[in-house]
XYZ file of C-alpha atoms in Angstrom:
677
model
C 0.000 0.000 0.000
C 2.539 2.670 -1.009
C 1.162 6.218 -0.951
C 0.203 7.723 -4.304
C 3.081 9.470 -6.055
C 2.668 12.321 -8.512
C 4.935 14.713 -10.346
C 2.684 17.648 -9.473
C 0.500 19.840 -11.648
C 0.959 20.060 -15.404
C 2.810 23.368 -15.430
C 4.101 23.716 -11.852
C 6.975 21.294 -11.410
C 8.973 20.989 -8.210
C 12.755 20.721 -8.335
C 12.964 19.445 -4.745
C 13.181 15.823 -5.858
C 13.107 13.735 -8.990
C 9.646 12.215 -8.616
C 9.666 10.752 -12.133
C 12.609 8.518 -11.183
C 10.806 7.644 -7.921
C 7.703 6.496 -9.780
C 9.743 4.501 -12.319
C 11.713 2.737 -9.563
C 8.542 1.968 -7.609
C 6.850 0.478 -10.672
C 9.882 -1.614 -11.594
C 10.060 -3.081 -8.082
C 6.504 -4.314 -8.551
C 7.075 -5.746 -12.044
C 5.282 -2.910 -13.820
C 6.273 -0.722 -16.739
C 5.820 3.013 -16.387
C 4.989 5.482 -19.155
C 5.525 9.122 -18.257
C 2.695 11.510 -19.115
C 3.329 14.525 -21.343
C 0.739 17.153 -22.203
C 1.365 17.618 -25.909
C 2.323 20.986 -27.338
C 2.172 22.658 -23.895
C 5.055 23.984 -21.830
C 5.611 25.568 -18.420
C 5.947 29.366 -18.157
C 9.760 29.423 -18.286
C 9.698 27.920 -21.787
C 7.132 30.535 -22.826
C 9.459 33.272 -21.628
C 12.674 31.872 -23.107
C 11.306 30.750 -26.487
C 8.266 32.724 -27.634
C 9.299 31.928 -31.213
C 8.356 28.274 -30.661
C 4.662 29.077 -30.305
C 1.970 28.157 -32.813
C 0.460 31.055 -34.748
C -3.109 31.636 -35.853
C -4.117 33.054 -39.242
C -3.495 36.579 -37.964
C 0.049 35.452 -37.091
C -0.690 35.873 -33.394
C 0.770 33.314 -30.935
C -1.568 30.734 -29.420
C -1.140 28.840 -26.146
C 0.463 25.839 -27.874
C 3.900 25.061 -29.315
C 4.555 24.157 -32.939
C 6.166 20.769 -33.726
C 7.269 22.124 -37.129
C 9.600 24.574 -35.379
C 13.076 22.941 -35.640
C 14.172 24.248 -32.250
C 11.090 22.988 -30.471
C 11.199 19.635 -32.308
C 14.780 19.054 -31.135
C 13.916 20.201 -27.613
C 11.161 17.576 -27.479
C 13.395 14.787 -28.804
C 16.129 15.612 -26.311
C 13.636 15.748 -23.468
C 12.139 12.338 -24.257
C 15.576 10.737 -24.693
C 16.653 12.118 -21.299
C 13.537 10.927 -19.499
C 13.990 7.456 -20.992
C 17.729 7.094 -20.432
C 18.220 9.051 -17.191
C 14.941 8.601 -15.310
C 14.425 5.020 -16.444
C 10.818 5.282 -17.612
C 9.648 2.682 -20.102
C 8.005 5.039 -22.531
C 6.061 8.233 -23.077
C 2.327 8.830 -23.217
C 1.574 12.032 -25.154
C -1.823 13.569 -24.513
C -3.676 16.095 -26.702
C -1.041 16.239 -29.439
C -3.579 17.129 -32.093
C -4.309 19.603 -34.873
C -6.356 22.744 -34.334
C -8.261 24.509 -37.070
C -6.767 27.967 -36.625
C -3.104 27.090 -36.144
C -0.242 26.305 -38.496
C 0.494 29.834 -39.681
C 3.974 30.260 -38.189
C 6.823 30.900 -40.641
C 7.973 27.267 -40.516
C 4.525 25.853 -41.292
C 3.982 28.387 -44.067
C 7.365 27.544 -45.601
C 6.707 23.799 -45.525
C 3.208 24.123 -46.937
C 4.411 26.439 -49.693
C 7.158 23.960 -50.592
C 4.636 21.108 -50.782
C 1.875 22.878 -52.718
C 3.270 26.104 -54.142
C 0.435 27.916 -52.379
C -0.075 30.041 -49.298
C -2.070 28.439 -46.459
C -5.791 29.121 -46.902
C -7.828 30.910 -44.269
C -11.411 30.370 -45.425
C -12.852 26.900 -44.808
C -13.941 25.324 -48.101
C -14.476 21.561 -48.064
C -14.690 21.317 -51.843
C -11.411 23.135 -52.409
C -8.340 20.981 -53.108
C -6.241 23.650 -51.395
C -8.289 23.440 -48.185
C -8.117 19.651 -48.240
C -4.353 19.815 -48.736
C -4.167 22.240 -45.797
C -5.998 19.840 -43.473
C -3.837 16.973 -44.735
C -0.758 19.097 -43.988
C -1.951 19.656 -40.413
C -2.457 15.935 -39.921
C 0.919 15.140 -41.498
C 2.556 17.613 -39.123
C 1.256 15.659 -36.136
C 2.098 12.267 -37.658
C 5.635 13.273 -38.681
C 6.381 14.769 -35.285
C 5.184 11.624 -33.505
C 7.295 9.442 -35.780
C 10.329 11.641 -35.068
C 9.703 11.481 -31.313
C 9.333 7.715 -31.461
C 12.658 7.340 -33.238
C 14.328 9.429 -30.530
C 12.718 7.271 -27.858
C 13.863 4.055 -29.557
C 17.394 5.434 -29.881
C 17.462 5.951 -26.118
C 15.981 2.501 -25.419
C 14.822 0.131 -28.179
C 12.295 -1.423 -25.768
C 10.708 1.910 -24.822
C 7.370 2.805 -26.376
C 5.381 5.819 -27.482
C 1.629 5.911 -26.871
C -0.580 8.723 -28.113
C -3.996 9.909 -27.111
C -6.130 9.409 -30.196
C -8.869 11.733 -31.343
C -9.767 9.549 -34.294
C -13.298 8.684 -33.178
C -14.056 12.392 -32.777
C -15.417 13.701 -36.045
C -13.905 16.572 -37.975
C -14.018 20.000 -36.341
C -14.769 18.967 -32.796
C -15.829 21.946 -30.669
C -16.596 25.521 -31.620
C -14.736 28.715 -32.319
C -11.604 29.612 -34.218
C -9.416 27.140 -32.375
C -11.661 24.100 -32.542
C -9.799 20.813 -32.695
C -9.737 18.746 -35.850
C -8.050 15.885 -34.023
C -5.733 13.394 -35.698
C -5.645 11.428 -38.901
C -6.089 7.663 -38.794
C -2.465 7.464 -40.030
C -1.324 8.310 -36.511
C -1.612 4.579 -35.790
C 1.324 3.977 -38.147
C 3.711 6.172 -36.123
C 3.200 5.038 -32.502
C 3.339 1.834 -30.473
C -0.117 2.158 -29.001
C -3.131 4.453 -29.020
C -5.440 5.558 -26.250
C -8.950 6.972 -26.578
C -10.597 8.929 -23.782
C -14.125 7.604 -23.654
C -15.317 9.054 -20.379
C -15.641 12.672 -21.465
C -18.839 11.779 -23.304
C -20.760 11.090 -20.116
C -22.178 14.592 -20.030
C -21.559 15.573 -23.648
C -23.987 13.648 -25.785
C -23.759 16.092 -28.662
C -21.620 13.719 -30.712
C -21.949 10.151 -29.509
C -25.167 8.369 -28.670
C -25.998 4.688 -28.528
C -24.485 2.526 -29.863
C -21.434 4.700 -30.267
C -20.463 5.074 -26.674
C -18.048 2.553 -25.128
C -19.028 -0.216 -27.552
C -18.347 1.658 -30.776
C -15.380 3.672 -29.561
C -13.541 0.663 -28.122
C -14.229 -1.304 -31.318
C -13.159 1.606 -33.520
C -9.939 2.151 -31.575
C -9.106 -1.555 -31.679
C -9.605 -1.510 -35.447
C -7.298 1.474 -35.909
C -4.573 0.001 -33.738
C -4.950 -3.527 -35.111
C -2.282 -5.566 -33.300
C -0.858 -2.679 -31.269
C -2.479 -1.995 -27.901
C -5.751 -0.074 -28.141
C -6.004 1.550 -24.727
C -9.504 2.647 -23.733
C -9.895 5.068 -20.822
C -13.272 5.194 -19.152
C -13.176 7.780 -16.367
C -15.937 6.248 -14.193
C -16.191 9.117 -11.727
C -19.055 11.115 -10.333
C -18.867 14.415 -12.148
C -20.861 16.277 -9.525
C -18.728 15.106 -6.617
C -15.447 13.755 -7.923
C -15.836 10.384 -6.276
C -15.804 6.966 -7.868
C -18.963 5.503 -9.365
C -20.357 2.300 -7.972
C -18.607 -0.827 -9.107
C -21.320 -1.918 -11.564
C -20.689 1.044 -13.885
C -16.899 0.759 -13.707
C -16.958 -3.001 -14.324
C -19.385 -2.724 -17.254
C -17.145 -0.131 -18.897
C -14.025 -2.249 -18.522
C -15.702 -5.416 -19.768
C -17.191 -3.512 -22.714
C -13.672 -2.471 -23.679
C -12.241 -5.977 -23.724
C -15.315 -7.358 -25.512
C -14.673 -4.974 -28.391
C -10.948 -5.665 -28.632
C -9.508 -2.822 -26.548
C -7.321 -2.899 -23.451
C -8.767 -1.306 -20.332
C -6.619 1.656 -19.329
C -8.907 2.774 -16.567
C -8.430 5.261 -13.776
C -10.532 5.698 -10.674
C -9.708 7.244 -7.303
C -11.200 4.302 -5.400
C -8.934 1.310 -4.770
C -11.810 -1.081 -3.891
C -13.515 -0.459 -7.258
C -10.203 -0.741 -9.115
C -9.499 -4.006 -7.309
C -12.819 -5.420 -8.549
C -12.329 -4.681 -12.222
C -8.629 -5.607 -12.158
C -9.738 -8.962 -10.800
C -12.232 -9.239 -13.679
C -9.382 -8.742 -16.128
C -7.038 -11.140 -14.324
C -9.576 -13.956 -14.536
C -9.826 -13.493 -18.321
C -6.302 -12.432 -19.245
C -5.179 -15.855 -20.460
C -7.714 -15.670 -23.291
C -7.163 -12.007 -24.144
C -3.455 -11.991 -24.956
C -2.736 -12.251 -28.655
C -6.400 -12.437 -29.641
C -8.066 -10.410 -32.379
C -11.585 -9.914 -33.624
C -12.486 -12.667 -36.085
C -12.370 -11.232 -39.639
C -15.831 -12.257 -40.851
C -17.422 -8.908 -41.762
C -15.272 -5.870 -42.428
C -17.335 -2.765 -41.666
C -15.814 0.086 -43.673
C -15.489 3.511 -42.008
C -14.111 6.156 -44.355
C -12.152 9.179 -43.126
C -12.433 10.815 -46.563
C -16.196 10.416 -46.582
C -16.471 11.843 -43.086
C -14.344 14.908 -43.832
C -15.091 15.899 -47.414
C -18.448 14.339 -48.216
C -19.706 15.046 -44.686
C -18.541 18.657 -44.900
C -20.030 20.881 -42.180
C -22.334 18.151 -40.819
C -20.434 14.846 -40.921
C -22.511 13.273 -38.147
C -25.800 13.604 -40.001
C -24.393 13.218 -43.505
C -22.324 10.115 -42.840
C -21.538 9.047 -39.280
C -25.143 8.101 -38.491
C -25.011 5.681 -41.425
C -21.979 4.037 -39.818
C -23.683 3.972 -36.409
C -26.776 2.307 -37.859
C -24.694 -0.373 -39.554
C -22.728 -0.992 -36.339
C -25.926 -1.171 -34.315
C -27.429 -3.730 -36.704
C -24.347 -5.929 -36.499
C -24.189 -5.555 -32.720
C -27.847 -6.433 -32.123
C -27.692 -9.468 -34.382
C -24.512 -10.865 -32.770
C -22.547 -10.807 -36.038
C -18.708 -10.756 -35.988
C -17.306 -7.506 -37.335
C -14.001 -5.676 -37.545
C -13.174 -2.136 -38.613
C -11.847 -1.540 -42.129
C -10.492 1.950 -42.769
C -10.124 3.697 -46.086
C -6.391 3.687 -45.342
C -6.423 -0.138 -45.454
C -8.319 -0.015 -48.735
C -5.817 2.528 -50.050
C -2.875 0.258 -49.178
C -4.632 -2.968 -50.179
C -4.006 -4.565 -46.776
C -7.360 -6.253 -46.207
C -7.588 -9.236 -43.910
C -9.314 -12.438 -44.976
C -12.865 -11.138 -44.609
C -15.861 -13.069 -45.857
C -17.846 -9.910 -46.622
C -17.340 -6.146 -46.683
C -20.164 -3.886 -45.544
C -19.885 -0.348 -46.934
C -22.642 1.901 -45.549
C -22.660 5.024 -47.741
C -18.878 4.929 -48.255
C -19.229 7.800 -50.692
C -15.706 9.190 -51.212
C -13.209 6.647 -52.551
C -9.906 6.908 -54.389
C -9.025 4.788 -57.400
C -6.687 2.699 -55.232
C -9.560 1.920 -52.849
C -11.796 0.972 -55.759
C -9.128 -1.412 -57.036
C -8.821 -3.104 -53.618
C -12.563 -3.671 -53.363
C -12.791 -4.962 -56.942
C -9.976 -7.432 -56.318
C -11.531 -8.554 -53.032
C -14.878 -9.310 -54.682
C -13.306 -10.788 -57.817
C -11.478 -13.311 -55.607
C -14.657 -14.427 -53.881
C -15.336 -11.902 -51.111
C -18.884 -10.703 -50.585
C -19.910 -7.045 -50.725
C -22.874 -5.088 -49.378
C -23.005 -1.380 -50.220
C -25.623 1.296 -49.698
C -26.686 4.700 -50.978
C -23.902 6.793 -52.560
C -21.020 4.362 -52.057
C -18.154 5.220 -54.478
C -20.171 7.966 -56.204
C -17.439 10.499 -55.379
C -13.665 10.511 -55.697
C -11.281 10.956 -52.749
C -11.940 14.723 -52.771
C -15.725 14.142 -52.649
C -16.074 15.440 -56.170
C -18.886 13.599 -58.005
C -18.112 10.987 -60.612
C -20.248 10.497 -63.721
C -21.193 7.076 -62.379
C -20.340 5.257 -59.176
C -16.695 4.199 -59.153
C -17.788 0.663 -58.275
C -20.566 0.775 -60.853
C -19.457 -2.377 -62.667
C -19.136 -4.224 -59.341
C -22.489 -3.016 -57.982
C -24.357 -3.664 -61.231
C -25.111 0.027 -61.829
C -25.697 1.387 -65.319
C -26.173 4.997 -64.195
C -26.949 7.145 -61.166
C -29.275 10.112 -61.098
C -30.626 12.468 -58.455
C -31.395 12.099 -54.754
C -34.946 11.550 -53.524
C -35.105 12.928 -49.986
C -37.660 10.945 -48.012
C -36.502 11.651 -44.468
C -39.463 11.765 -42.129
C -39.323 15.514 -41.634
C -40.411 16.001 -45.245
C -43.769 14.408 -44.494
C -44.422 17.260 -42.107
C -43.525 20.139 -44.422
C -46.490 21.818 -46.083
C -47.701 22.226 -48.696
C -46.392 19.045 -50.352
C -45.571 15.554 -49.122
C -43.309 12.755 -50.289
C -43.316 9.017 -49.953
C -41.078 6.108 -50.862
C -41.501 2.378 -50.371
C -39.405 -0.678 -51.151
C -41.453 -3.213 -53.132
C -40.052 -6.654 -52.439
C -42.866 -8.427 -54.236
C -44.210 -11.884 -53.325
C -41.542 -13.655 -55.386
C -38.533 -12.234 -53.540
C -37.027 -14.705 -51.065
C -36.925 -12.060 -48.309
C -40.704 -11.690 -48.488
C -40.940 -14.971 -46.590
C -38.723 -13.728 -43.755
C -40.836 -13.615 -40.562
C -39.554 -10.184 -39.427
C -40.204 -8.563 -42.795
C -43.491 -10.402 -43.196
C -44.677 -9.116 -39.819
C -44.166 -5.551 -41.061
C -45.880 -6.324 -44.358
C -48.996 -7.630 -42.593
C -49.145 -4.995 -39.869
C -51.250 -2.455 -41.714
C -53.511 -0.242 -39.632
C -56.671 -0.546 -37.590
C -58.735 -0.307 -40.790
C -56.678 -2.829 -42.784
C -58.484 -6.042 -43.678
C -57.283 -8.898 -41.506
C -54.774 -11.164 -43.280
C -53.966 -8.731 -46.069
C -50.318 -8.376 -47.092
C -48.542 -5.357 -48.513
C -45.124 -6.159 -49.928
C -44.144 -2.508 -49.603
C -41.794 -1.379 -46.847
C -41.478 2.354 -46.046
C -38.097 4.019 -46.436
C -37.720 7.242 -44.448
C -34.285 8.238 -45.702
C -32.486 9.625 -48.719
C -32.522 7.452 -51.840
C -30.236 7.451 -54.856
C -32.192 6.961 -58.079
C -30.260 4.509 -60.245
C -30.508 2.417 -63.400
C -29.779 -1.305 -63.591
C -31.046 -4.358 -65.412
C -30.307 -6.589 -62.395
C -32.792 -5.221 -59.858
C -34.519 -7.819 -57.673
C -36.710 -5.247 -55.910
C -37.842 -1.742 -56.772
C -38.410 1.516 -54.947
C -41.580 3.455 -55.703
C -41.477 7.165 -54.982
C -44.407 9.556 -54.909
C -44.586 13.314 -54.531
C -47.837 15.090 -53.702
C -48.247 18.566 -55.195
C -51.205 20.910 -54.691
C -53.010 21.530 -57.974
C -52.242 25.209 -58.322
C -54.239 27.672 -60.398
C -53.783 31.304 -61.257
C -55.903 32.251 -58.270
C -53.830 30.188 -55.827
C -50.581 32.090 -56.309
C -50.776 34.068 -53.093
C -52.265 31.405 -50.846
C -50.652 30.517 -47.518
C -49.149 27.092 -46.829
C -52.187 25.958 -44.848
C -54.492 27.069 -47.674
C -52.347 25.302 -50.280
C -52.475 22.105 -48.253
C -56.252 22.021 -48.636
C -56.126 22.132 -52.443
C -56.640 18.919 -54.454
C -53.400 16.979 -54.768
C -51.590 15.774 -57.862
C -49.342 12.730 -57.454
C -46.138 12.247 -59.418
C -44.789 8.684 -59.244
C -41.567 7.032 -60.347
C -39.917 3.637 -59.978
C -36.245 2.749 -59.782
C -34.192 -0.224 -58.539
C -34.256 -0.752 -54.781
C -32.068 -3.864 -54.401
C -29.499 -4.943 -56.982
C -28.041 -8.427 -56.624
C -25.223 -9.452 -58.885
C -21.928 -11.276 -59.039
C -18.491 -9.957 -59.869
C -15.832 -12.557 -60.476
C -16.285 -15.147 -57.722
C -17.985 -12.767 -55.286
C -21.613 -11.918 -54.601
C -22.739 -8.296 -54.380
C -25.880 -6.733 -52.908
C -26.386 -3.017 -53.431
C -29.161 -1.007 -51.737
C -29.377 2.564 -53.104
C -31.144 3.808 -49.957
C -29.364 5.265 -46.919
C -30.930 2.449 -44.957
C -28.434 2.307 -42.089
C -29.015 6.034 -41.429
C -32.755 5.311 -41.229
C -32.179 2.370 -38.876
C -30.086 4.498 -36.534
C -32.598 7.346 -36.696
C -35.853 5.401 -36.333
C -34.885 1.909 -35.162
C -37.454 -0.069 -37.184
C -36.730 -3.785 -36.974
C -37.407 -4.409 -40.670
C -34.660 -1.947 -41.685
C -32.091 -3.787 -39.588
C -33.336 -7.122 -40.917
C -32.851 -6.079 -44.553
C -29.223 -5.209 -43.836
C -28.666 -8.402 -41.849
C -30.068 -10.576 -44.644
C -27.938 -8.736 -47.203
C -24.720 -9.251 -45.214
C -25.483 -12.929 -44.578
C -26.453 -13.613 -48.202
C -23.413 -11.858 -49.685
C -20.838 -13.423 -47.352
C -18.673 -16.146 -48.831
C -19.089 -18.198 -45.625
C -21.417 -18.017 -42.617
C -20.219 -16.628 -39.271
C -17.998 -19.035 -37.302
C -20.331 -18.803 -34.302
C -24.020 -18.002 -33.953
C -25.451 -16.723 -30.685
C -29.079 -17.021 -29.633
C -29.615 -14.314 -27.034
C -31.580 -11.099 -26.517
C -30.404 -8.160 -28.602
C -29.179 -6.450 -25.461
C -26.377 -9.034 -25.279
C -23.418 -7.906 -27.342
C -21.390 -10.674 -28.934
C -17.891 -10.424 -30.321
C -16.044 -13.434 -31.704
C -12.282 -13.356 -31.133
C -9.615 -15.596 -32.633
C -6.681 -16.660 -30.454
C -4.512 -19.032 -32.437
C -6.729 -22.038 -33.152
C -9.157 -21.050 -30.414
C -12.415 -19.222 -30.897
C -13.372 -17.061 -27.940
C -16.905 -15.707 -27.952
C -17.395 -12.718 -25.660
C -20.884 -12.267 -24.211
C -21.567 -8.821 -22.734
C -24.778 -8.153 -20.822
C -25.227 -4.479 -21.609
C -28.535 -4.220 -19.785
C -29.377 -2.528 -16.514
C -32.523 -1.255 -14.864
C -32.421 1.557 -17.449
C -31.899 -0.713 -20.442
C -29.000 0.093 -22.766
C -29.432 3.778 -22.086
C -28.072 6.982 -23.548
C -28.148 10.297 -21.776
C -30.357 13.122 -22.948
C -28.051 15.214 -25.094
C -26.016 17.467 -22.896
C -28.595 17.283 -20.129
C -28.430 14.103 -18.085
C -26.153 11.240 -17.183
C -26.920 7.644 -16.387
C -25.033 5.439 -13.994
C -25.766 1.731 -14.117
C -26.249 0.503 -10.591
C -27.485 -3.054 -11.009
C -27.199 -5.983 -13.377
C -30.142 -8.064 -14.544
C -28.863 -11.600 -15.308
C -29.719 -13.314 -18.594
C -30.160 -17.077 -18.686
C -29.707 -19.920 -21.174
C -27.751 -18.279 -23.983
C -26.966 -20.709 -26.796
C -23.735 -20.513 -28.792
C -23.352 -22.652 -31.923
C -19.902 -23.247 -33.428
C -19.787 -24.305 -37.072
C -16.350 -25.922 -36.923
C -17.042 -29.482 -35.743
C -13.353 -29.951 -34.924
C -13.963 -27.728 -31.906
C -14.756 -30.272 -29.227
C -13.711 -28.708 -25.920
C -15.724 -25.827 -24.483
C -15.378 -23.953 -21.227
C -16.899 -20.914 -19.607
C -14.569 -18.140 -18.421
C -14.267 -16.960 -15.721
C -14.445 -20.121 -13.680
C -13.332 -22.646 -16.283
C -16.585 -24.645 -16.124
C -16.839 -27.230 -18.905
C -19.835 -26.809 -21.179
C -21.539 -29.833 -22.671
C -21.831 -29.716 -26.469
C -24.814 -30.926 -28.472
C -24.475 -31.717 -32.210
C -26.878 -29.721 -34.393
C -27.408 -29.179 -38.102
C -25.298 -26.024 -37.989
C -22.459 -27.452 -35.901
C -22.163 -27.962 -32.149
C -24.140 -25.983 -29.578
C -23.361 -25.130 -25.974
C -25.556 -23.336 -23.448
C -24.405 -20.649 -21.025
C -26.725 -21.102 -18.045
C -26.368 -17.569 -16.646
C -24.735 -14.350 -17.794
C -24.182 -11.566 -15.291
C -22.036 -8.841 -16.866
C -19.592 -10.712 -19.057
C -18.461 -14.226 -19.903
C -16.310 -15.896 -22.522
C -17.052 -19.192 -24.226
C -13.659 -20.677 -25.125
C -13.814 -23.267 -27.913
C -10.776 -25.456 -28.628
C -9.803 -28.466 -30.647
C -9.147 -31.738 -28.838
C -5.361 -31.571 -29.219
C -5.051 -27.900 -28.240
C -2.961 -27.112 -25.128
C -4.908 -26.222 -22.006
């Protein structure tokens, strides 16, 4: 029980003793590695006084509160500092916090010189998402951060090859986070290529719901970070404290956060002021650690999240234009217990895809030619593909193409305009709009019980037993041409029949006029093959609609598309309530299925945006969860923690085991008979 040791406040260091060496020695005596914290691009007052020329400059050339890594003097100062801390103080690495790009910085003479050398242009001041110069300017800011981190890491490795550099990542924060001239634009996803590990601060979203809502809280962010880091540590920080009082939350909330992190492939890098609560969740990790080391999410479905689409296609409103489409796709996969891993546009650019069975591209609108080539090759070699809405309709700058870049893969002959059928348009007088997906009685999905339930629902005045094969689509739709459509979308627009005397009528008066209906039909589902792979294209922004409205039939359409297009079924199927999140991990020849009970007395709750906070205080157990493994060579099954053997029952799909009770989290470990214990 040694007393807590700290270096002091960020900018008020004591010279009375070398506390950094004290902390490093203490950690080493207990078999721990210690990474020293550094607040990126900030310095104590004496550095401000001695080197004002090292400061960042805004577009008026005025100094900001931060220091510029493109300044040669400051860059060398940082490298020397890190090398000294590693070699003299004995720390095992550096954790750099908040080393990110701001919108109104980068105008010092060194940044201007470097940008001019790269582009031949002066740095722009006016934000313009469609301008190649503005895009190059943002890329330059990101490259500045990435290059500095790579330089720092080399200096650290020169001091000690075993020392590491970990950076706080802002990658799950969308472009232009915050307000004002100095809003942060975070980091590029390429930061992962320069450091030894990445950390994401998840806990700040407890009271700020303006960006992340369900399912994009700890589930999505841990999963996203793990996908960016791949096989490097993805460190998720949860901050389970009581904001109003500074104390630790009850153990249920802290434990759920930690177990959510490991379920989604991240490492819990938690911090709480209460030792009893920390002891509980550290014990949770210790009981599972044997089956966490060296594991990775099973590469069945690669869910593509595109930085280019977020920044340039999303423009001023990336959350509504694009991110909600990603959230809806993630939520569908999560609720249906389907294995998924993150695929970035950087991976598509480099052609470094894992052995996925299917790619799911929800409105992946902005794609470079290199990305198009990777996807074509993946499908040509037998991989499945599901794409929605405007996928590949724009180049990497979000400039429109004449046809979708993947047109020949998706079975598209041409693309036309957007039909906006978001629900709000039904409420705007004087006209209304409507769009439905006509599956028709001959389509195989018409027999699906979830879709059929929606088709027979009708209204209180609908004749009992009648079936409508039309499913409403409250989202934006891309009108396309194809000769391979297996279902169509019907659109209708209601217009008041205007006359010369109706010119000056109010909206309410126009609404009462007789209505004229303009109808059109265009493909709603295109199923095709390309090479050895199967492709399903849905020209509706269906995942956006599922996130926005949550209708079961919308999620079911996406689920059926992903399952039908995949070159092989999932390695494990889980029969459990939707509130149970499932993630299938691969650890050598083992399959490890994580089961996370994300329910509490509030359900899987999200706070009211910016207004309220929820703390989960109890766990409602879930019983008799069935897990079916398709590989019949898996013959040994145990439940972790505890190591209880689970009896397997042969079924048509493989072998099935039953988890009798799930509290917060459990792992079903499946092994072959000759595998080591």
